[in-house]
Amino acid sequence: MPEGDTVLQAARRLHDALAGKVLTRSDFRVPRYATVDLAGRTVLEVTPRGKHLLARVEGGLTVHSHLRMDGSWKVFAPGQRWSGGPAHQIRVVLATADRTAVGYRLPVLEILRTADEQRAVGHLGPDLLGPDWDPARALDNLRADSARPIGQALLDQRNLAGIGNVYKCELCFLLGVTPWLPVGDLPPDRAARLPALARELLEANRDRPVRRTTGLRGHNLFVYGRAPRPCLRCGTSVRLADQGDGSRERPTYWCPTCQAGPAPRPGGPGDARTRRRSAHRGSR
């Protein structure tokens, strides 16, 4: 699942493959840009901003993409078989003499004037892995809506940029609160810890191929993806429910013993097992 750390890694791979080199081919497989040809232009740099990727090209243009849930960029050597998915899922090809970058299943792909990048990323809060990181501003942003559940506030990229569903769950576990706790009810000492802890988690994983938050051998994550296995701290079964915003499901994991605060009751409307049973009945 692409979050700030994996997007940073993708930007690094693309930058190493393309930056300082002349494009020998560009192929945009979306109707809006089907006739655009960037061949002959030099790629200046590829940089991340939160979960967004910005590939800046000679002539004041930027190729802006966002991976969301399923998108990916793959880099191939000449003659290497492309292996990121079937051809119909390719959205863009950017090639130099010795590398080809292929964007698969990109839900957001556009060409901007570099001077207008703020139109795409200007709404973002401080970037956890960026030079603009500002923990005080991030905390102020989170606190601006005190009634909002902390899990939803953490996913709102306008508050701070780079956290996705995995880090949401892991952060809430490490803070000892459920993702449904209103931001205003977060104890002051834990609120003060939150920005530094979020930054610490992403920084620790910026160079790792496998994301880890626990420091425990054989266990990469405390709660995410672990339901109904025992909590690594107390042995209680990890719970799973949905904390979506109506536009998509957000599977949310927590320990009902280690984490204080409100949560969906077992078998209630937010419970993942109830949701799956309802969907099954509706499909019959």
Coordinates of C-alpha atoms in Angstrom, one line a residue:
M1 CA 0.0 0.0 0.0
P2 CA 1.8 3.2 -1.1
E3 CA 2.4 5.7 1.7
G4 CA 5.0 8.4 2.2
D5 CA 7.9 6.0 2.6
T6 CA 7.1 3.9 -0.5
V7 CA 6.4 7.0 -2.6
L8 CA 9.8 8.4 -1.6
Q9 CA 11.4 5.1 -2.7
A10 CA 9.5 5.2 -6.1
A11 CA 10.7 8.8 -6.6
R12 CA 14.2 7.8 -5.9
R13 CA 14.1 4.9 -8.4
L14 CA 12.6 7.2 -11.1
H15 CA 15.1 9.9 -10.4
D16 CA 18.1 7.5 -10.6
A17 CA 16.7 6.1 -13.9
L18 CA 15.7 9.3 -15.7
A19 CA 17.2 12.5 -14.2
G20 CA 19.8 14.2 -16.3
K21 CA 18.9 12.1 -19.4
V22 CA 17.1 12.9 -22.6
L23 CA 13.7 11.2 -23.2
T24 CA 13.8 9.2 -26.4
R25 CA 10.2 8.2 -26.1
S26 CA 7.0 9.3 -24.2
D27 CA 3.7 7.5 -24.5
F28 CA 0.7 8.8 -22.6
R29 CA -2.1 6.3 -22.7
V30 CA -4.8 8.6 -21.4
P31 CA -7.1 10.4 -23.8
R32 CA -6.3 13.9 -22.6
Y33 CA -2.6 13.6 -23.3
A34 CA -2.6 11.0 -26.1
T35 CA -0.9 13.4 -28.5
V36 CA 1.7 14.8 -26.1
D37 CA 5.3 14.0 -27.0
L38 CA 8.1 14.8 -24.6
A39 CA 10.8 13.1 -26.6
G40 CA 13.9 15.3 -26.9
R41 CA 13.4 16.9 -23.5
T42 CA 15.7 16.3 -20.5
V43 CA 14.3 15.0 -17.3
L44 CA 15.5 17.4 -14.6
E45 CA 14.4 15.6 -11.4
V46 CA 11.8 13.4 -9.9
T47 CA 10.7 14.4 -6.4
P48 CA 7.9 13.3 -4.0
R49 CA 5.5 15.5 -2.2
G50 CA 3.5 13.5 0.3
K51 CA 2.0 10.7 -1.7
H52 CA 2.4 12.6 -5.0
L53 CA 5.2 12.2 -7.6
L54 CA 6.5 15.1 -9.6
A55 CA 8.7 14.4 -12.6
R56 CA 10.1 17.8 -13.8
V57 CA 11.0 18.0 -17.5
E58 CA 13.0 20.6 -19.5
G59 CA 10.8 23.3 -20.8
G60 CA 8.9 24.0 -17.6
L61 CA 6.7 20.9 -17.6
T62 CA 5.9 18.5 -14.8
V63 CA 4.4 15.0 -15.1
H64 CA 2.3 14.6 -11.9
S65 CA 1.1 11.2 -10.8
H66 CA -0.5 9.7 -7.7
L67 CA -0.4 6.0 -6.9
R68 CA -3.4 5.8 -4.6
M69 CA -4.2 2.1 -3.7
D70 CA -3.0 0.2 -6.8
G71 CA -0.7 2.4 -8.9
S72 CA 3.0 1.7 -9.4
W73 CA 6.0 2.8 -11.4
K74 CA 8.4 0.2 -12.8
V75 CA 11.8 0.8 -14.3
F76 CA 13.2 -1.6 -16.9
A77 CA 16.5 -2.0 -18.8
P78 CA 16.6 -2.3 -22.6
G79 CA 15.3 -5.7 -23.6
Q80 CA 13.9 -6.5 -20.2
R81 CA 10.4 -7.8 -20.2
W82 CA 7.9 -5.4 -18.6
S83 CA 6.3 -7.1 -15.6
G84 CA 4.1 -4.6 -13.8
G85 CA 0.8 -5.8 -15.2
P86 CA -1.1 -6.4 -18.5
A87 CA -0.6 -3.8 -21.2
H88 CA -4.0 -2.3 -20.9
Q89 CA -3.1 -1.1 -17.4
I90 CA -0.2 1.0 -18.6
R91 CA -0.9 4.7 -18.4
V92 CA 2.4 6.2 -19.4
V93 CA 5.9 5.2 -20.7
L94 CA 8.9 7.5 -20.3
A95 CA 12.1 6.1 -21.9
T96 CA 15.7 7.2 -22.2
A97 CA 18.5 5.4 -24.0
D98 CA 19.2 3.0 -21.2
R99 CA 16.0 2.9 -19.0
T100 CA 12.3 2.8 -19.5
A101 CA 9.9 3.9 -16.7
V102 CA 6.3 2.5 -17.0
G103 CA 3.4 3.7 -14.9
Y104 CA 0.7 1.1 -14.2
R105 CA -2.8 1.8 -13.0
L106 CA -2.1 5.4 -12.2
P107 CA -5.5 6.9 -11.1
V108 CA -4.0 10.4 -11.3
L109 CA -1.8 11.4 -14.3
E110 CA -1.5 14.9 -15.7
I111 CA 1.0 17.3 -17.3
L112 CA 1.4 20.6 -15.5
R113 CA 3.4 23.7 -16.0
T114 CA 6.1 23.4 -13.3
A115 CA 5.2 26.9 -12.2
D116 CA 1.7 25.6 -11.5
E117 CA 2.5 22.6 -9.4
Q118 CA 0.9 24.2 -6.4
R119 CA -2.4 23.6 -8.1
A120 CA -1.9 19.8 -7.6
V121 CA 0.0 19.7 -4.2
G122 CA -0.5 23.1 -2.6
H123 CA -3.3 21.8 -0.4
L124 CA -1.1 19.4 1.3
G125 CA 0.0 19.8 4.9
P126 CA 3.7 19.5 6.1
D127 CA 5.4 16.5 4.4
L128 CA 6.6 14.0 7.0
L129 CA 9.6 13.2 4.7
G130 CA 10.0 16.5 3.1
P131 CA 12.1 19.7 3.7
D132 CA 8.9 21.5 4.7
W133 CA 8.2 19.3 7.7
D134 CA 6.8 21.4 10.6
P135 CA 5.6 19.3 13.6
A136 CA 3.9 22.3 15.3
R137 CA 1.9 23.1 12.2
A138 CA 1.0 19.5 11.7
L139 CA -0.4 19.2 15.2
D140 CA -2.3 22.5 14.9
N141 CA -3.8 21.2 11.7
L142 CA -4.9 18.0 13.4
R143 CA -6.4 19.9 16.3
A144 CA -8.4 22.3 14.1
D145 CA -11.4 19.9 14.1
S146 CA -11.4 18.5 17.7
A147 CA -14.4 16.3 17.2
R148 CA -13.0 14.4 14.2
P149 CA -11.8 10.8 14.8
I150 CA -8.0 10.7 15.0
G151 CA -7.8 8.0 12.3
Q152 CA -9.7 10.1 9.8
A153 CA -7.6 13.2 10.7
L154 CA -4.3 11.3 10.2
L155 CA -5.4 10.2 6.7
D156 CA -6.4 13.8 5.7
Q157 CA -3.3 14.9 3.7
R158 CA -4.2 18.5 4.3
N159 CA -3.2 18.0 7.9
L160 CA 0.1 16.2 7.3
A161 CA 1.2 14.5 4.2
G162 CA 2.4 10.9 3.9
I163 CA 0.3 8.8 6.3
G164 CA -1.9 6.0 4.9
N165 CA -4.0 3.3 6.4
V166 CA -1.1 1.2 7.6
Y167 CA 0.6 4.0 9.5
K168 CA -2.7 5.3 10.8
C169 CA -3.4 2.0 12.5
E170 CA 0.2 1.6 13.8
L171 CA 0.4 5.2 15.1
C172 CA -2.9 4.8 17.0
F173 CA -1.6 1.6 18.6
L174 CA 1.6 3.2 19.7
L175 CA -0.3 6.1 21.1
G176 CA -2.6 3.7 23.0
V177 CA -5.8 5.1 21.5
T178 CA -8.4 3.8 19.1
P179 CA -8.7 5.4 15.6
W180 CA -12.2 6.5 16.6
L181 CA -11.1 8.7 19.5
P182 CA -11.9 12.4 18.8
V183 CA -8.7 14.4 18.3
G184 CA -9.7 16.7 21.1
D185 CA -9.8 13.8 23.5
L186 CA -6.2 12.7 22.8
P187 CA -4.3 13.2 26.1
P188 CA -2.0 16.3 25.9
D189 CA 1.2 14.2 26.4
R190 CA 0.3 11.8 23.6
A191 CA -0.8 14.7 21.3
A192 CA 2.6 16.3 21.8
R193 CA 4.3 13.0 20.9
L194 CA 2.3 12.3 17.8
P195 CA 4.1 14.4 15.1
A196 CA 7.6 13.2 16.2
L197 CA 6.4 9.5 16.4
A198 CA 4.8 9.7 12.9
R199 CA 8.0 11.2 11.5
E200 CA 10.1 8.5 13.3
L201 CA 8.1 5.7 11.8
L202 CA 8.4 7.0 8.2
E203 CA 12.0 7.9 8.5
A204 CA 12.8 4.4 9.8
N205 CA 11.2 2.9 6.8
R206 CA 12.3 5.2 4.0
D207 CA 15.1 2.8 2.9
R208 CA 13.5 -0.5 3.8
P209 CA 11.9 -2.9 1.3
V210 CA 9.6 -4.2 4.0
R211 CA 7.8 -1.8 6.3
R212 CA 8.5 -2.4 10.0
T213 CA 7.1 -0.7 13.1
T214 CA 7.7 -3.2 15.9
G215 CA 11.4 -3.9 16.3
L216 CA 10.4 -7.5 17.1
R217 CA 11.9 -10.3 15.1
G218 CA 9.4 -12.1 13.0
H219 CA 6.7 -9.4 13.4
N220 CA 6.8 -6.4 11.2
L221 CA 3.6 -4.6 12.3
F222 CA 1.8 -4.4 15.7
V223 CA -1.8 -4.5 14.5
Y224 CA -2.3 -3.8 10.8
G225 CA -3.3 -7.0 9.0
R226 CA -3.2 -9.1 12.2
A227 CA -6.9 -9.7 13.0
P228 CA -7.9 -11.9 14.7
R229 CA -4.4 -13.0 15.9
P230 CA -3.2 -12.1 19.4
C231 CA -1.9 -8.6 20.2
L232 CA 1.8 -8.7 20.4
R233 CA 1.7 -6.9 23.8
C234 CA -1.3 -8.3 25.7
G235 CA -2.5 -11.4 23.7
T236 CA -6.0 -10.0 23.1
S237 CA -7.4 -10.7 19.6
V238 CA -6.7 -7.9 17.3
R239 CA -10.0 -6.4 15.9
L240 CA -10.9 -5.3 12.4
A241 CA -13.5 -2.7 11.3
D242 CA -14.0 -0.2 8.5
Q243 CA -13.3 3.5 9.0
G244 CA -14.1 4.6 5.5
D245 CA -15.3 8.0 4.5
G246 CA -18.0 6.6 2.2
S247 CA -15.9 6.7 -1.0
R248 CA -13.7 3.7 -0.1
E249 CA -13.3 1.1 2.6
R250 CA -10.5 1.7 5.1
P251 CA -9.8 -1.6 7.0
T252 CA -8.8 -0.5 10.4
Y253 CA -7.1 -2.7 13.0
W254 CA -6.7 -2.1 16.7
C255 CA -6.3 -3.9 20.1
P256 CA -9.4 -3.4 22.3
T257 CA -7.2 -3.8 25.4
C258 CA -4.1 -1.8 24.6
Q259 CA -6.0 1.1 22.9
A260 CA -8.5 3.3 24.8
G261 CA -11.4 5.1 23.2
P262 CA -14.6 4.4 21.2
A263 CA -14.8 1.6 18.6
P264 CA -17.5 -0.3 16.7
R265 CA -19.1 -2.9 18.8
P266 CA -18.7 -6.6 17.6
G267 CA -21.4 -7.4 15.1
G268 CA -22.3 -3.7 14.7
P269 CA -22.5 -1.8 11.5
G270 CA -18.8 -0.8 11.4
D271 CA -17.6 -4.3 12.2
A272 CA -15.8 -5.9 9.2
R273 CA -17.4 -9.3 9.7
T274 CA -20.9 -7.7 9.6
R275 CA -20.0 -5.8 6.5
R276 CA -18.8 -8.9 4.7
R277 CA -22.0 -10.8 5.7
S278 CA -24.2 -8.0 4.4
A279 CA -22.3 -7.9 1.1
H280 CA -22.6 -11.6 0.7
R281 CA -26.4 -11.5 1.3
G282 CA -26.7 -8.7 -1.2
S283 CA -24.9 -10.7 -3.9
R284 CA -27.2 -13.7 -3.7

